[in-house]
Amino acid sequence: MSDNTVVKAAKNVVESGEGVARNIWLAGLGLYSRSLEEAQQINEKTNQVFDELVERGKEVEIEAKECIGKNAEKATDEVEAGMNDLFYRLSGVDREKLERMDEKIDKLTVAVEKLAEAE
């Protein structure tokens, strides 16, 4: 082989090596760019899913409060009925009749006070 051929072969090897190195560099840049894009997409999707979960949580909270409110009213009514029953068994007096009697006594008291003032 001549010196000229060896020089050309060496130049081809160097150019080929530079091309491979450049391609590796460009592939790295491409990978970096693609990773950033995918990370941004994941971030956007994560934010969207989070917002959807917050909205769904608000709906569940409203339903839970309504359910708790209904159950609290029912429990209160049941406790009151139990207390009235216990009061009746202990005293023999119906609590509702007692409350109506209290109202009548209050009306009579007002009427007696008016009569006393009129005299």
mmCIF file of C-alpha atoms in Angstrom:
data_model
loop_
_atom_site.group_PDB
_atom_site.id
_atom_site.type_symbol
_atom_site.label_atom_id
_atom_site.label_comp_id
_atom_site.label_asym_id
_atom_site.label_seq_id
_atom_site.Cartn_x
_atom_site.Cartn_y
_atom_site.Cartn_z
ATOM 1 C CA MET A 1 0.000 0.000 0.000
ATOM 2 C CA SER A 2 1.140 3.431 -0.742
ATOM 3 C CA ASP A 3 1.475 6.249 1.701
ATOM 4 C CA ASN A 4 -1.402 8.010 0.011
ATOM 5 C CA THR A 5 -3.694 5.025 0.514
ATOM 6 C CA VAL A 6 -2.715 4.735 4.162
ATOM 7 C CA VAL A 7 -3.438 8.431 4.728
ATOM 8 C CA LYS A 8 -6.834 8.087 3.039
ATOM 9 C CA ALA A 9 -7.645 5.027 5.130
ATOM 10 C CA ALA A 10 -6.604 6.867 8.288
ATOM 11 C CA LYS A 11 -8.752 9.862 7.322
ATOM 12 C CA ASN A 12 -11.728 7.526 6.704
ATOM 13 C CA VAL A 13 -11.257 5.925 10.123
ATOM 14 C CA VAL A 14 -11.009 9.330 11.836
ATOM 15 C CA GLU A 15 -14.022 10.691 9.945
ATOM 16 C CA SER A 16 -15.932 7.521 10.677
ATOM 17 C CA GLY A 17 -15.029 7.781 14.380
ATOM 18 C CA GLU A 18 -16.056 11.428 14.472
ATOM 19 C CA GLY A 19 -19.364 10.522 12.836
ATOM 20 C CA VAL A 20 -20.031 7.789 15.388
ATOM 21 C CA ALA A 21 -19.076 10.088 18.268
ATOM 22 C CA ARG A 22 -21.340 12.841 16.885
ATOM 23 C CA ASN A 23 -24.213 10.359 16.493
ATOM 24 C CA ILE A 24 -23.727 9.193 20.076
ATOM 25 C CA TRP A 25 -23.786 12.834 21.220
ATOM 26 C CA LEU A 26 -26.934 13.550 19.200
ATOM 27 C CA ALA A 27 -28.634 10.389 20.502
ATOM 28 C CA GLY A 28 -27.880 11.547 24.061
ATOM 29 C CA LEU A 29 -29.413 14.952 23.343
ATOM 30 C CA GLY A 30 -32.452 13.273 21.794
ATOM 31 C CA LEU A 31 -32.843 11.032 24.836
ATOM 32 C CA TYR A 32 -32.612 14.027 27.145
ATOM 33 C CA SER A 33 -35.223 15.949 25.141
ATOM 34 C CA ARG A 34 -37.581 12.974 25.019
ATOM 35 C CA SER A 35 -37.191 12.384 28.763
ATOM 36 C CA LEU A 36 -38.141 15.999 29.468
ATOM 37 C CA GLU A 37 -41.222 15.755 27.247
ATOM 38 C CA GLU A 38 -42.354 12.517 28.876
ATOM 39 C CA ALA A 39 -41.754 13.949 32.356
ATOM 40 C CA GLN A 40 -43.907 16.980 31.484
ATOM 41 C CA GLN A 41 -46.670 14.718 30.144
ATOM 42 C CA ILE A 42 -46.553 12.596 33.292
ATOM 43 C CA ASN A 43 -46.662 15.749 35.427
ATOM 44 C CA GLU A 44 -49.698 17.070 33.522
ATOM 45 C CA LYS A 45 -51.465 13.720 33.788
ATOM 46 C CA THR A 46 -50.662 13.503 37.499
ATOM 47 C CA ASN A 47 -52.105 16.981 38.085
ATOM 48 C CA GLN A 48 -55.217 16.065 36.101
ATOM 49 C CA VAL A 49 -55.742 12.838 38.071
ATOM 50 C CA PHE A 50 -55.186 14.712 41.341
ATOM 51 C CA ASP A 51 -57.776 17.354 40.401
ATOM 52 C CA GLU A 52 -60.266 14.629 39.444
ATOM 53 C CA LEU A 53 -59.696 12.904 42.778
ATOM 54 C CA VAL A 54 -60.260 16.174 44.657
ATOM 55 C CA GLU A 55 -63.590 16.697 42.849
ATOM 56 C CA ARG A 56 -64.648 13.130 43.551
ATOM 57 C CA GLY A 57 -63.664 13.561 47.198
ATOM 58 C CA LYS A 58 -65.899 16.642 47.457
ATOM 59 C CA GLU A 59 -68.846 14.634 46.140
ATOM 60 C CA VAL A 60 -68.196 11.786 48.580
ATOM 61 C CA GLU A 61 -67.872 14.265 51.449
ATOM 62 C CA ILE A 62 -71.282 15.763 50.652
ATOM 63 C CA GLU A 63 -72.872 12.314 50.494
ATOM 64 C CA ALA A 64 -71.199 11.294 53.761
ATOM 65 C CA LYS A 65 -72.424 14.431 55.550
ATOM 66 C CA GLU A 66 -75.982 13.805 54.337
ATOM 67 C CA CYS A 67 -75.819 10.181 55.480
ATOM 68 C CA ILE A 68 -74.398 11.151 58.865
ATOM 69 C CA GLY A 69 -77.070 13.835 59.269
ATOM 70 C CA LYS A 70 -79.865 11.371 58.548
ATOM 71 C CA ASN A 71 -78.399 8.804 60.917
ATOM 72 C CA ALA A 72 -77.909 11.424 63.634
ATOM 73 C CA GLU A 73 -81.561 12.485 63.386
ATOM 74 C CA LYS A 74 -82.682 8.868 63.515
ATOM 75 C CA ALA A 75 -80.436 8.145 66.509
ATOM 76 C CA THR A 76 -81.719 11.241 68.314
ATOM 77 C CA ASP A 77 -85.323 10.222 67.704
ATOM 78 C CA GLU A 78 -84.629 6.699 68.939
ATOM 79 C CA VAL A 79 -82.871 7.945 72.083
ATOM 80 C CA GLU A 80 -85.712 10.360 72.794
ATOM 81 C CA ALA A 81 -88.315 7.621 72.313
ATOM 82 C CA GLY A 82 -86.343 5.371 74.661
ATOM 83 C CA MET A 83 -86.125 8.116 77.284
ATOM 84 C CA ASN A 84 -89.874 8.792 77.002
ATOM 85 C CA ASP A 85 -90.596 5.097 77.400
ATOM 86 C CA LEU A 86 -88.296 4.846 80.426
ATOM 87 C CA PHE A 87 -89.850 7.970 81.985
ATOM 88 C CA TYR A 88 -93.344 6.518 81.477
ATOM 89 C CA ARG A 89 -92.386 3.162 83.024
ATOM 90 C CA LEU A 90 -90.778 4.839 86.040
ATOM 91 C CA SER A 91 -93.398 7.516 86.703
ATOM 92 C CA GLY A 92 -96.522 6.200 85.026
ATOM 93 C CA VAL A 93 -96.900 9.606 83.369
ATOM 94 C CA ASP A 94 -96.815 10.009 79.612
ATOM 95 C CA ARG A 95 -94.184 12.602 78.773
ATOM 96 C CA GLU A 96 -96.245 14.138 75.966
ATOM 97 C CA LYS A 97 -99.203 14.586 78.335
ATOM 98 C CA LEU A 98 -96.839 16.160 80.848
ATOM 99 C CA GLU A 99 -95.567 18.626 78.229
ATOM 100 C CA ARG A 100 -99.139 19.540 77.238
ATOM 101 C CA MET A 101 -99.927 20.029 80.921
ATOM 102 C CA ASP A 102 -96.919 22.330 81.287
ATOM 103 C CA GLU A 103 -98.199 24.424 78.367
ATOM 104 C CA LYS A 104 -101.661 24.680 79.975
ATOM 105 C CA ILE A 105 -100.128 25.659 83.320
ATOM 106 C CA ASP A 106 -98.095 28.376 81.578
ATOM 107 C CA LYS A 107 -101.266 29.728 79.917
ATOM 108 C CA LEU A 108 -103.144 29.644 83.221
ATOM 109 C CA THR A 109 -100.270 31.428 84.952
ATOM 110 C CA VAL A 110 -100.379 34.204 82.344
ATOM 111 C CA ALA A 111 -104.168 34.461 82.703
ATOM 112 C CA VAL A 112 -103.963 34.629 86.514
ATOM 113 C CA GLU A 113 -101.277 37.336 86.295
ATOM 114 C CA LYS A 114 -103.478 39.393 83.984
ATOM 115 C CA LEU A 115 -106.417 39.028 86.389
ATOM 116 C CA ALA A 116 -104.224 40.049 89.310
ATOM 117 C CA GLU A 117 -103.055 43.143 87.409
ATOM 118 C CA ALA A 118 -106.630 44.052 86.497
ATOM 119 C CA GLU A 119 -107.720 44.168 90.150
#
